[in-house]
Coordinates of C-alpha atoms in Angstrom, one line a residue:
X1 CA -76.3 -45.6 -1.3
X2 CA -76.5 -44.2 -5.3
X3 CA -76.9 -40.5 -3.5
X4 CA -74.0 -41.4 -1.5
X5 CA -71.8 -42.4 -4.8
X6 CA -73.2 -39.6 -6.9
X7 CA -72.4 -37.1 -4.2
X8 CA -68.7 -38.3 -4.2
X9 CA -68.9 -38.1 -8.1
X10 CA -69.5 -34.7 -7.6
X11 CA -67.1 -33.7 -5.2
X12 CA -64.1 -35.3 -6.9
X13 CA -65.4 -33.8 -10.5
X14 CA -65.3 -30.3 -8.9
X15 CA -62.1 -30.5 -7.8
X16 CA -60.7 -31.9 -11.0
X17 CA -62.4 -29.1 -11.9
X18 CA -60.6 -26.5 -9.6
X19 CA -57.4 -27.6 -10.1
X20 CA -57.7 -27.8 -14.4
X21 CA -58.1 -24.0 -13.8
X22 CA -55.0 -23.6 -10.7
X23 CA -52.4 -25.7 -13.1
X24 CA -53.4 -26.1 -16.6
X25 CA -49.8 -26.3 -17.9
X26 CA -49.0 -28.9 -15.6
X27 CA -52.0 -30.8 -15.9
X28 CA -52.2 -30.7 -19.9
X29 CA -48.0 -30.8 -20.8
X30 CA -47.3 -33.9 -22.4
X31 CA -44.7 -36.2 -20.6
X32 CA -42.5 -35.6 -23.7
X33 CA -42.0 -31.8 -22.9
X34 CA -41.0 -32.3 -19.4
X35 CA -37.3 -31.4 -18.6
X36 CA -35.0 -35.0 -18.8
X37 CA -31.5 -33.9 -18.4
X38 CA -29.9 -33.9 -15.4
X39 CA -28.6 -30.0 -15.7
X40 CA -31.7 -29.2 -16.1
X41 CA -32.8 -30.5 -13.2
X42 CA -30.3 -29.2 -11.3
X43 CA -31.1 -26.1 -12.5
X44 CA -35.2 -26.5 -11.2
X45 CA -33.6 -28.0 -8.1
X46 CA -31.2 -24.9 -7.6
X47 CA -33.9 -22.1 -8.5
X48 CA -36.2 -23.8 -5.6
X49 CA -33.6 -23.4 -3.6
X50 CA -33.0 -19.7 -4.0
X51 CA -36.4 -18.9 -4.2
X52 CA -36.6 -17.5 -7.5
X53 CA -39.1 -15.6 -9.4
X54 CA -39.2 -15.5 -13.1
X55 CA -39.7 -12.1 -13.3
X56 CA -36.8 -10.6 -11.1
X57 CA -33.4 -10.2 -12.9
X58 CA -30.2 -10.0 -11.5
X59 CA -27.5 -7.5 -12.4
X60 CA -23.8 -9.4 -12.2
X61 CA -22.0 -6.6 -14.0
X62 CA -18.9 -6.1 -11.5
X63 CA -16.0 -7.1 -10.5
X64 CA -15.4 -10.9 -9.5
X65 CA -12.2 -12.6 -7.8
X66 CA -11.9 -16.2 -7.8
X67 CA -9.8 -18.9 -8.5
X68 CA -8.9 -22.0 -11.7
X69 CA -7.7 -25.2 -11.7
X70 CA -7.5 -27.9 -14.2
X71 CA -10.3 -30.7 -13.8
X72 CA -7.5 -33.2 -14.8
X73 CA -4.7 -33.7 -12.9
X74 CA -2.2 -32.3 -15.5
X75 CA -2.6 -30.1 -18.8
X76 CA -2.7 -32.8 -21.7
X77 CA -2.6 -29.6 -24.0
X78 CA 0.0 -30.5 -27.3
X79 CA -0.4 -26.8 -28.3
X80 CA 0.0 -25.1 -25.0
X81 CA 2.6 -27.4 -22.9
X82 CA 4.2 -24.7 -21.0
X83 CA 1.3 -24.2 -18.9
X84 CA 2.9 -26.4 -15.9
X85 CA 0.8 -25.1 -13.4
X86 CA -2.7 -26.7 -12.1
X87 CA -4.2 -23.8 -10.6
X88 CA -4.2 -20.0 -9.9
X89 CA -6.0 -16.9 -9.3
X90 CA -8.5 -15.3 -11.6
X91 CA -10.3 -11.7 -12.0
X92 CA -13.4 -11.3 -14.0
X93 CA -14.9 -8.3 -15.2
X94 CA -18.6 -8.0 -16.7
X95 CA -20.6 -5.6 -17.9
X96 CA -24.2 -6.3 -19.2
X97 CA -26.9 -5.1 -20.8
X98 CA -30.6 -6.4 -21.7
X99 CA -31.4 -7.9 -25.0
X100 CA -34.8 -7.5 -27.2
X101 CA -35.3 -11.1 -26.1
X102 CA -36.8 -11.0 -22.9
X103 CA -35.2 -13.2 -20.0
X104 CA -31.6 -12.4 -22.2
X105 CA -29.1 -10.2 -21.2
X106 CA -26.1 -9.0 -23.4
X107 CA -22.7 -9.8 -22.2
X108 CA -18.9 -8.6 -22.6
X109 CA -15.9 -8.6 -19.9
X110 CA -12.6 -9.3 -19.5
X111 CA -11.2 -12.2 -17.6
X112 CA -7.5 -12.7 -16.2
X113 CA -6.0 -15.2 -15.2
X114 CA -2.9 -15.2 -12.9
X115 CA -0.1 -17.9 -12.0
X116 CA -0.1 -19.9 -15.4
X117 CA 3.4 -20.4 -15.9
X118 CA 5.9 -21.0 -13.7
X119 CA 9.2 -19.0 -15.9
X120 CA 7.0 -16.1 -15.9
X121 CA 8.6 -13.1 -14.2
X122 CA 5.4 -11.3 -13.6
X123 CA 3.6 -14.7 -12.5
X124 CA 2.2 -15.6 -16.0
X125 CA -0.6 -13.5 -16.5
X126 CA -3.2 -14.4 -19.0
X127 CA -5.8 -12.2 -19.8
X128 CA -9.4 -13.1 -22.6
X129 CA -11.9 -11.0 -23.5
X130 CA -15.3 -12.4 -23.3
X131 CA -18.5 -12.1 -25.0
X132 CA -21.7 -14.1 -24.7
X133 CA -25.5 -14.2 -23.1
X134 CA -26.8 -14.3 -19.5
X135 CA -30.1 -16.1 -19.3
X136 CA -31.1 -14.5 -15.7
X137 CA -34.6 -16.8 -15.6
X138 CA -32.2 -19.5 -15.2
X139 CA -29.6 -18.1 -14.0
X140 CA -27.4 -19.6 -16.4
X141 CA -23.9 -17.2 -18.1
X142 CA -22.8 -18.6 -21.4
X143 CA -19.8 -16.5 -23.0
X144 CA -17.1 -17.2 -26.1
X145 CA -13.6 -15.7 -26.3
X146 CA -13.9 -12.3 -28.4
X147 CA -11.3 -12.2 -31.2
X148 CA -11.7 -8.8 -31.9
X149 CA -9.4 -5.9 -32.3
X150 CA -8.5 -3.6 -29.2
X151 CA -11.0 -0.7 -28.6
X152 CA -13.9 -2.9 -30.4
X153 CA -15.9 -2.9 -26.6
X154 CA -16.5 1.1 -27.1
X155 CA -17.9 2.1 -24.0
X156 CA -18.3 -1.1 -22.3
X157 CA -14.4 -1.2 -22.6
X158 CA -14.0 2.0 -20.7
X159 CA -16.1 1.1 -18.1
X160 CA -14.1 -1.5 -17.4
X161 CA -10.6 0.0 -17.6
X162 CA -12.2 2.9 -15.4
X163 CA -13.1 0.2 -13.1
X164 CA -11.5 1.7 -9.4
X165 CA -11.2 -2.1 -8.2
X166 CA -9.0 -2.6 -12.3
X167 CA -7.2 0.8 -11.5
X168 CA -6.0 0.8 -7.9
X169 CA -4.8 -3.0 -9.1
X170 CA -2.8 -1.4 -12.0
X171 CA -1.5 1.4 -9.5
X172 CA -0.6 -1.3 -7.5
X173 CA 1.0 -3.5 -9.5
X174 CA 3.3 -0.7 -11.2
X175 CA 5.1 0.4 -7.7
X176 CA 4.5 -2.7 -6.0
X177 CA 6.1 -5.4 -8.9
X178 CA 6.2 -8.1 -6.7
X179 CA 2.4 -8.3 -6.4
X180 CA -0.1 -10.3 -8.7
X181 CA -1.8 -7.4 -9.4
X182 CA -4.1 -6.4 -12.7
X183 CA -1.5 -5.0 -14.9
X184 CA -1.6 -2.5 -17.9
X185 CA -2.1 -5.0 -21.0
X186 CA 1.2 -5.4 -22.9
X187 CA 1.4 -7.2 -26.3
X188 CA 2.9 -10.6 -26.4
X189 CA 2.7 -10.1 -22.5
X190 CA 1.8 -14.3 -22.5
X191 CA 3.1 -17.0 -25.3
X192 CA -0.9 -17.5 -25.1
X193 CA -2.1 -14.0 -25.4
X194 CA -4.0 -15.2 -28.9
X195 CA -5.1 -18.2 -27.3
X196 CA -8.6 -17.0 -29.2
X197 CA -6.9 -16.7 -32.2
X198 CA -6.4 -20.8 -32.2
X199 CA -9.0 -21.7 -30.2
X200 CA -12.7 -21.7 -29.5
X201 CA -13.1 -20.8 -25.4
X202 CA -16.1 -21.7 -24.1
X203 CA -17.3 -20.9 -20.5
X204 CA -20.3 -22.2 -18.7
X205 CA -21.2 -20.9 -15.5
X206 CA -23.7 -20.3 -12.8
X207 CA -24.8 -17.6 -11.0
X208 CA -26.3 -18.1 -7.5
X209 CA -26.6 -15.3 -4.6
X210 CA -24.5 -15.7 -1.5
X211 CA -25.9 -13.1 0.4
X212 CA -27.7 -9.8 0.3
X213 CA -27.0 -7.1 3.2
X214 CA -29.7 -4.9 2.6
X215 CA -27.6 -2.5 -0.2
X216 CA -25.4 -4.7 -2.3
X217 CA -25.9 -7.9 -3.8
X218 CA -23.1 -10.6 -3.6
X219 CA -22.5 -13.2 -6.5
X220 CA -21.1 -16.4 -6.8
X221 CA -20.5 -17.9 -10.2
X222 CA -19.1 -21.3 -10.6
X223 CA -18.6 -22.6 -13.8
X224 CA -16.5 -24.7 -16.8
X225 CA -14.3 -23.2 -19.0
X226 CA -13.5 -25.8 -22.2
X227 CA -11.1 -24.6 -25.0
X228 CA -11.9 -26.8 -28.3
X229 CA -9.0 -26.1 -31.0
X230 CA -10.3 -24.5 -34.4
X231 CA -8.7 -26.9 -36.5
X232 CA -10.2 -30.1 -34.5
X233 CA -7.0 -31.2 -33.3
X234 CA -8.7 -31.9 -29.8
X235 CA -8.5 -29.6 -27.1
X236 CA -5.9 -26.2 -26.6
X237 CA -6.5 -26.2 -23.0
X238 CA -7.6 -29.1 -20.7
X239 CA -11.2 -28.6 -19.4
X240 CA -11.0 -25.9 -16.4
X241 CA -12.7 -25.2 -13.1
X242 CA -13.4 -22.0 -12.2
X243 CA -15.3 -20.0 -9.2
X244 CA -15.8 -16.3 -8.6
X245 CA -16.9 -14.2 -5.8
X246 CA -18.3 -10.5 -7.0
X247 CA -16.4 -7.8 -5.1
X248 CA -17.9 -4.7 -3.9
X249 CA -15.9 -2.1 -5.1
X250 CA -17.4 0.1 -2.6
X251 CA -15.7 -1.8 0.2
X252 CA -12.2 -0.7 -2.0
X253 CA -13.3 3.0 -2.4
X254 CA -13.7 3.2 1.2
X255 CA -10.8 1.2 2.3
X256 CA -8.5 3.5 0.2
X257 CA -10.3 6.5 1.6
X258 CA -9.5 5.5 5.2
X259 CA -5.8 4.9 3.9
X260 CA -5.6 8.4 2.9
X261 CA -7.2 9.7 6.3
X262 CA -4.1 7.6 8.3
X263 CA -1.6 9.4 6.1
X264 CA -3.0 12.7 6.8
X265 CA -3.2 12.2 10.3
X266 CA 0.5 10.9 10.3
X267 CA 2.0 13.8 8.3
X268 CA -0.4 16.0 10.6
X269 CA 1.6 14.5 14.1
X270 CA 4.8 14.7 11.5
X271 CA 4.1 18.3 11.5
X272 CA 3.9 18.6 15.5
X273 CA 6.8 16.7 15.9
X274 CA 9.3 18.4 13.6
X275 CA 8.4 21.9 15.5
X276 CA 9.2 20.3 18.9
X277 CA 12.4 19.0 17.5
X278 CA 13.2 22.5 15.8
X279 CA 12.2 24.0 19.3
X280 CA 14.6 22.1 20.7
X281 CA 17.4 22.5 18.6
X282 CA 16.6 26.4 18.1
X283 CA 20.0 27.3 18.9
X284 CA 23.3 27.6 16.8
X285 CA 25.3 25.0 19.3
X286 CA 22.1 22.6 19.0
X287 CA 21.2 22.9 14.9
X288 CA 24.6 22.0 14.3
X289 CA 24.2 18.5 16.4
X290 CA 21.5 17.2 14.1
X291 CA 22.8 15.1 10.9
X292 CA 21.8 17.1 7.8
X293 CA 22.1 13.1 5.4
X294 CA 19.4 12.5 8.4
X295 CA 16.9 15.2 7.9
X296 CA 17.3 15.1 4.3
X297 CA 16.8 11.8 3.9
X298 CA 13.6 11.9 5.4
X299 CA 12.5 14.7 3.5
X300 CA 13.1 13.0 0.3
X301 CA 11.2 10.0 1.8
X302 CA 8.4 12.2 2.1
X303 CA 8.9 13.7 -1.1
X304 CA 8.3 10.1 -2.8
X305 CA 5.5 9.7 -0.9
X306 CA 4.0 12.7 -2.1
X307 CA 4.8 11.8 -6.0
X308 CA 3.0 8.8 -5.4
X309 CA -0.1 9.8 -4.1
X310 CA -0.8 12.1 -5.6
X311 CA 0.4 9.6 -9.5
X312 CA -2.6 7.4 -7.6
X313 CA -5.0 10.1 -7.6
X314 CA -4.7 10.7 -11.2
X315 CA -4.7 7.5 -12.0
X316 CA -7.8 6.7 -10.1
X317 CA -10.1 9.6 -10.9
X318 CA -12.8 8.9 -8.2
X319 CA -10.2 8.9 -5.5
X320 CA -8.4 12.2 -6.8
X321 CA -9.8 14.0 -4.0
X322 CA -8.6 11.8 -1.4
X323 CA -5.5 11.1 -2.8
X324 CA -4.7 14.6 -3.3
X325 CA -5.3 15.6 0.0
X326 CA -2.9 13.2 1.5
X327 CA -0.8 14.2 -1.1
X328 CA -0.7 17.5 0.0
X329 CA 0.2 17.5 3.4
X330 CA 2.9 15.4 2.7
X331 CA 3.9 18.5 0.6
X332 CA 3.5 20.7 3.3
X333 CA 6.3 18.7 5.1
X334 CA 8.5 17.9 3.1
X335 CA 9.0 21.4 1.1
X336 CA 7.9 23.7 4.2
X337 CA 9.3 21.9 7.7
X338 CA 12.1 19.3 6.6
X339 CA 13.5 21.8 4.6
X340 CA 13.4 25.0 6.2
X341 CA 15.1 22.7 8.6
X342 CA 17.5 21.5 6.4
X343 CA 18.5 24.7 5.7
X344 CA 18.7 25.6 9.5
X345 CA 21.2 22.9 9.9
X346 CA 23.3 23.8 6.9
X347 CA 23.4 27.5 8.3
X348 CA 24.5 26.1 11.9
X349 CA 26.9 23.3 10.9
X350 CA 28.5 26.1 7.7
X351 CA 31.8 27.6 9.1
X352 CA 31.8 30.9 9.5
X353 CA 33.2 32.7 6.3
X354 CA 35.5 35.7 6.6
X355 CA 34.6 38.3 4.2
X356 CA 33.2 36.2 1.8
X357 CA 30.3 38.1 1.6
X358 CA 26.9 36.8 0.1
X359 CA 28.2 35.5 -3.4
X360 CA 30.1 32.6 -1.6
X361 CA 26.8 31.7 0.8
X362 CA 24.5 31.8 -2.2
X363 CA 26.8 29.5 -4.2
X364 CA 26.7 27.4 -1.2
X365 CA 22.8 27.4 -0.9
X366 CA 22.8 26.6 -4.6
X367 CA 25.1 23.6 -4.7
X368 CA 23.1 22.8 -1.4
X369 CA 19.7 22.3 -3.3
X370 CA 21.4 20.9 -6.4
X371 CA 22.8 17.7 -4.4
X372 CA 18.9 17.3 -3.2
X373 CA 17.1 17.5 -6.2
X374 CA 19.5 15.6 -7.7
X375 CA 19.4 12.7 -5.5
X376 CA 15.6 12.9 -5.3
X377 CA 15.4 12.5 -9.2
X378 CA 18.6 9.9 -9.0
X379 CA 16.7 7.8 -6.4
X380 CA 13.3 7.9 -8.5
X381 CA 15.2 6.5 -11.7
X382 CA 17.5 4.2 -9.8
X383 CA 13.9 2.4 -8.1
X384 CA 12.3 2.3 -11.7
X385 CA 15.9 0.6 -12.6
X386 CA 15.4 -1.6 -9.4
X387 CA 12.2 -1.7 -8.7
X388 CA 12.4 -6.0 -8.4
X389 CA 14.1 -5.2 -5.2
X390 CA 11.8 -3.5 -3.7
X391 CA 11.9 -4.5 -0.3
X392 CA 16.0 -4.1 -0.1
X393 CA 14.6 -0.3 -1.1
X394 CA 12.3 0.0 1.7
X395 CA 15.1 -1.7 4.2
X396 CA 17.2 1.6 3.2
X397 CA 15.0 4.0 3.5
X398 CA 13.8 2.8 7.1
X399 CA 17.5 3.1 7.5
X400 CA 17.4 6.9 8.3
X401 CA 18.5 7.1 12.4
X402 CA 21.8 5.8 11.0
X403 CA 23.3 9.4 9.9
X404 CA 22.5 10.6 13.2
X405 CA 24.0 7.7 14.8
X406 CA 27.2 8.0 13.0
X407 CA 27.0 12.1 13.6
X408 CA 26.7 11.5 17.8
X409 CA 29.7 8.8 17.7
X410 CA 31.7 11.4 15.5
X411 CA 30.8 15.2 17.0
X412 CA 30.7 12.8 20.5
X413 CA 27.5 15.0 20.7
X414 CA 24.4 14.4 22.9
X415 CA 21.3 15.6 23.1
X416 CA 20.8 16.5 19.6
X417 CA 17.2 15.2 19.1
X418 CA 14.4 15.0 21.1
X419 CA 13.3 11.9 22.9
X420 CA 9.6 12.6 21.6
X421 CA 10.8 13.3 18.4
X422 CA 13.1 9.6 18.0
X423 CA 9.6 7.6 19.4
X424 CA 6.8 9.6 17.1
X425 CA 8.6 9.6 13.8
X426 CA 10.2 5.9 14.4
X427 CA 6.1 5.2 14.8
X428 CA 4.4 7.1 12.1
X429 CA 7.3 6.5 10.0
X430 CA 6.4 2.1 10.2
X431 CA 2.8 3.3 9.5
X432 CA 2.5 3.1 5.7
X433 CA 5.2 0.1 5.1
X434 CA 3.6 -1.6 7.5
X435 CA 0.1 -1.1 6.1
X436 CA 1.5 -1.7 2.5
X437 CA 3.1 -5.6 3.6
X438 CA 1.2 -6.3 7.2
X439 CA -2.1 -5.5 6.5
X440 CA -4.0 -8.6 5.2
X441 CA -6.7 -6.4 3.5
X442 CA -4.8 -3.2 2.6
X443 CA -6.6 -1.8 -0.8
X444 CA -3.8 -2.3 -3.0
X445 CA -4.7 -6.2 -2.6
X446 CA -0.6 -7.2 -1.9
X447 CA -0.2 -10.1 0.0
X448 CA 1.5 -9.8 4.1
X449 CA 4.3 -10.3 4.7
X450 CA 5.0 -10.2 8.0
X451 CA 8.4 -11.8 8.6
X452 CA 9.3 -8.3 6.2
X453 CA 7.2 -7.0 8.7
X454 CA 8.8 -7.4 11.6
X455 CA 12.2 -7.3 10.1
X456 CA 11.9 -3.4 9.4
X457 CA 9.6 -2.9 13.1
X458 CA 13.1 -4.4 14.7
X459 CA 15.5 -2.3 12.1
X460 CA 13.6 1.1 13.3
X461 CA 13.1 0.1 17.1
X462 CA 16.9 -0.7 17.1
X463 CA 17.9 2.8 15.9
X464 CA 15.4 4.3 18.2
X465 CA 16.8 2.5 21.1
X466 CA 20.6 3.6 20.1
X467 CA 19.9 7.3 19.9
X468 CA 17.7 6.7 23.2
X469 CA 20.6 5.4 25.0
X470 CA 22.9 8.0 23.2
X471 CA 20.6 10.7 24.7
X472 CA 20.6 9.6 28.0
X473 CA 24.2 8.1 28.6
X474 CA 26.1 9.9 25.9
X475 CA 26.9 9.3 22.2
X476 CA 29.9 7.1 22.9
X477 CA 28.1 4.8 25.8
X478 CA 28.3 1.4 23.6
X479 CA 32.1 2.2 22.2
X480 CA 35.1 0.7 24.6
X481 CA 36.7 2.7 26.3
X482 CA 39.7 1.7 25.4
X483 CA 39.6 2.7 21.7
X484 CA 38.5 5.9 22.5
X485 CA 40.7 8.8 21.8
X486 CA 41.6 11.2 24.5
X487 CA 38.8 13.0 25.8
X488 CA 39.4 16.6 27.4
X489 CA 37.6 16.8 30.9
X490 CA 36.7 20.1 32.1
X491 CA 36.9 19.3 35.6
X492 CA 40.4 18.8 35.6
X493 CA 42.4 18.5 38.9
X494 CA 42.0 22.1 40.7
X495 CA 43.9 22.5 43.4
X496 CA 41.2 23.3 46.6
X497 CA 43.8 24.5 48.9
X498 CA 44.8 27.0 46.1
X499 CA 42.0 29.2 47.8
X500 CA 41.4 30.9 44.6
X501 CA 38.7 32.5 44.4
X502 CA 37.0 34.5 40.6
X503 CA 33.6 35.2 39.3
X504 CA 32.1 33.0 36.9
X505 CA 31.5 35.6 33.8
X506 CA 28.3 34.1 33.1
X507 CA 26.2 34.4 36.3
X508 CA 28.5 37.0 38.0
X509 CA 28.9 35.1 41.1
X510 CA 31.9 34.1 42.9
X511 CA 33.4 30.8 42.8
X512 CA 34.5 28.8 45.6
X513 CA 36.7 26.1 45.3
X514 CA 37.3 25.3 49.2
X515 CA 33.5 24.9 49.5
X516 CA 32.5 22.7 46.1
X517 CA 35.4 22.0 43.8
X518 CA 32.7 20.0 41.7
X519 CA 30.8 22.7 40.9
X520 CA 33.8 24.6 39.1
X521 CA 34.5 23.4 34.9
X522 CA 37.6 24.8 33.5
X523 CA 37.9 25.7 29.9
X524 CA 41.5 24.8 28.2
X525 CA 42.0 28.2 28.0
X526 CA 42.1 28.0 32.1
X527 CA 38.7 30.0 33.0
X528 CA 37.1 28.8 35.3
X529 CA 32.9 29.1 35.1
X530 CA 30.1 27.0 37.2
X531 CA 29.3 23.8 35.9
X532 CA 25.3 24.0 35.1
X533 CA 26.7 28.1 33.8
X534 CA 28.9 26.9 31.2
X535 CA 26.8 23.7 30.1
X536 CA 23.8 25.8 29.5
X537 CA 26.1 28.1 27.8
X538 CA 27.5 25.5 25.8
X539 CA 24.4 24.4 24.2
X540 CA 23.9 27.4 23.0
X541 CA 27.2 28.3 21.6
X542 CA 30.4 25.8 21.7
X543 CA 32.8 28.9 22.8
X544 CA 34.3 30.2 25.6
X545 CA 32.5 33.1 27.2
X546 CA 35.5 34.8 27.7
X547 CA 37.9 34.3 25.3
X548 CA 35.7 33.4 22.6
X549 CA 37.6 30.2 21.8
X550 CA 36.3 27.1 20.5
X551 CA 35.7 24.8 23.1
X552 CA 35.8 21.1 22.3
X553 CA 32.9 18.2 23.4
X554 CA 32.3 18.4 26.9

């Protein structure tokens, strides 16, 4: 029995033993040094739970997007009481670096917060600079407001105003006003821009990993923000909530990239379509059909389009290359096809000029080019002027069948564009306004609209259906008859029993009038030609063949 006892002596001695050399620090820390706050062990609790190591850090410089809200259910602020609003949107941007102080990383960023007061034009925007400490062991971000002057970040700074995701928001935001876009800071922009000034912002946050697909990490920080005044006359700001979700700006880059590939495919089927339009309008008789407000207006369209891009790709120096590209061949169409075009037209529809030589043409062609360029540069300050109505803008410029409407009613012309050519530019044409306020993840982060959506799909698909029916039941087919003025008809009552018999001038056939009266058209100037003759003839030249007088509409 005492073998017995000492043996179990033995065997719970050598495992006292074994597990004094496993955990000394646990077995030796005094109760008093163990952790008693409940943060703190919510902090132990939380690191279990992501499995973390004490000796991997975490980079959170980047990008985050999130939203605020007040933890009360009303600002009690006395020396901010405009701020009406309980919650909003927020951007964070962080850049750090490590410390001497190991387990200590160095931070600075810039945080924005949108939607803070209501009688804000541009939706309140609110913008801090932060400074503080990230203690990555614990996962734990501590950062103060930064008070100091503009420029103080140095390099940091930079970084984060060369930020694509903080530049393709500012490109945004300056064509597209009605979005809550970053914006280029203004002074005064906020009645709290020196809210640091007055008071001492504090933010306390947490970082925790979301998810990790094999190349990018993906943050989540959740956190207070508490703004104690500088003169202790309680708090500026009520305490606020606030969570954050990093962004990959990769997932930007490339989503702008693809945008720039759809607009060089479009301009590249722009391209085919205009030469199948100008193929079919290569005539004199069929130039002059087309509306010249039409062709132009597209053209400056494009023109726009190709300022804009290629404003974004300087802007956004890593996306020059893209942007410039789809700049380009929106160059390519609108100074080589639209307007050698353009100029096609204006030759056609431009009365012939007796003796007037090449002084009066050039004069023409001058005052031609000086209405264009005008109204381009008109249009771009006149948006600037208006750019709060931007979607009214948009509305007219998807307005461009209308001229060639109004030119078919008027000339009582059909035919003048192609059927392929009305479906592919009504299509690519909806392709970027459509991106720009359908597209629930376009890069330029703008919110969808898609009642505006399908407003300017009907405005477009009406027009298309108009000069559709025009082409294929004649320019006049929705007008009443009754308010139409006289028409002439070249097949006028011909007397069959005449048996009059003449050669169509044209073909150099003989024409029988006993046999097929329907077949014969007569000119006002009483010559008479074959029906499919003189209507090929007349779509190449609105003229009698013989005569050489003008012939009206048929």
């Amino acid at each position: 029995m005492g073998l017995k006892v000492n043996e179990i002596r033995v065997f719970f001695g050598f495992l006292w033993f074994v597990l004094l050399i496993v955990h000394p620090v646990g077995g030796l820390r005094p109760l008093r040094e163990r952790p008693t706050s409940w943060a703190d062990e919510w902090l132990a609790e939380r690191k279990d739970e992501n499995k973390l190591g004490p000796l991997f850090a975490w980079n959170i410089s980047g990008t985050y997007r999130g939203a605020w809200r007040f933890l009360q259910s009303s600002n009690t602020s006395s020396r901010f009481p405009d701020l009406k609003k309980l919650s909003g949107n927020s951007v964070l941007e962080l850049i750090t670096r490590p410390t001497k102080i190991n387990g200590v990383h160095y931070v600075q960023g810039v945080m924005i917060f949108h939607d803070v007061f209501d009688n804000e034009p541009e939706g309140g925007r609110v913008q801090i600079r932060v400074e503080g400490v990230y203690i990555w062991p614990f996962r734990q971000l501590r950062m103060v407001a930064n008070s100091g002057r503009d420029g103080e970040f140095g390099q940091e700074d930079d970084y984060i105003l060369s930020n694509p995701y903080h530049l393709l928001g500012v490109f945004s935001s300056q064509v597209f006003k009605e979005s809550p876009g970053d914006k280029i800071p203004k002074s005064n922009q906020s009645p709290i821009s020196d809210m640091d000034k007055h008071c001492n912002v504090e933010i306390s946050a947490q970082i925790s990993r979301i998810q990790n697909d094999g190349e990018h990490n993906h943050y989540y920080m959740e956190g207070l923000m508490e703004s104690p005044s500088a003169d202790d006359d309680g708090d500026c700001l009520s305490p606020m909530i606030m969570n954050a979700t990093s962004v990959n700006i990769e997932v930007y880059y490339n989503k702008a990239v693809n945008y720039t590939l759809m607009v060089t495919f479009i301009s590249f089927l722009q391209v085919l379509l205009l030469i199948r339009q100008m193929e079919h309008s290569n005539t004199q008789s069929g130039a002059a059909k087309v509306s010249i407000l039409m062709i132009g207006q597209q053209a400056i369209m494009d023109a726009y389009l190709c300022l804009l891009h290629l404003t974004a790709g300087i802007l956004v120096e890593s996306l020059f290359n893209a942007f410039a590209t789809a700049a380009f061949f929106k160059f390519v169409v609108f100074s080589i096809f639209e307007m050698r075009y353009l100029l096609a037209i204006w030759k056609a529809s431009r009365s012939i000029n007796n003796g007037e030589g090449w002084e009066a043409m050039r004069r023409e062609l001058s005052l031609l080019y000086s209405r264009f360029y005008g109204i381009l540069l008109g249009g771009i300050l006149m948006m600037y002027e208006f750019h709060r109505y931007l979607r009214s803008i948009v509305v007219i410029l998807q307005s461009f069948w209308i001229p060639q409407i109004i030119c078919n009613v008027v000339g009582d012309s059909r035919k003048a564009l192609h059927p392929h050519y009305i479906v592919g530019m009504s299509l690519t044409r909806l392709a970027i306004p459509l991106y720009v306020f359908g597209c629930p993840h376009n890069f330029m982060r703008i919110q969808p609209d898609y009642n505006f959506s399908i407003t300017l799909v009907l405005l477009v698909a009406f027009q298309a259906l108009i000069l559709l029916l025009q082409h294929y039941l004649g320019s006049r087919c929705f007008i009443p008859r009754q308010i139409l003025p006289e028409k002439y008809c070249y097949f006028r009552g011909v007397d069959p029993a005449s048996n009059r018999a003449t050669d169509c001038v044209i073909c150099m056939t003989a024409i029988d009038l006993t046999q097929r009266p329907n077949d014969c058209m007569v000119t006002p100037c009483d010559h008479f030609f074959h029906s499919g003759c003189l209507q090929r003839w007349m779509d190449i030249k609105m003229e009698c063949p013989t005569c050489r007088r003008s012939l009206p509409p048929a």
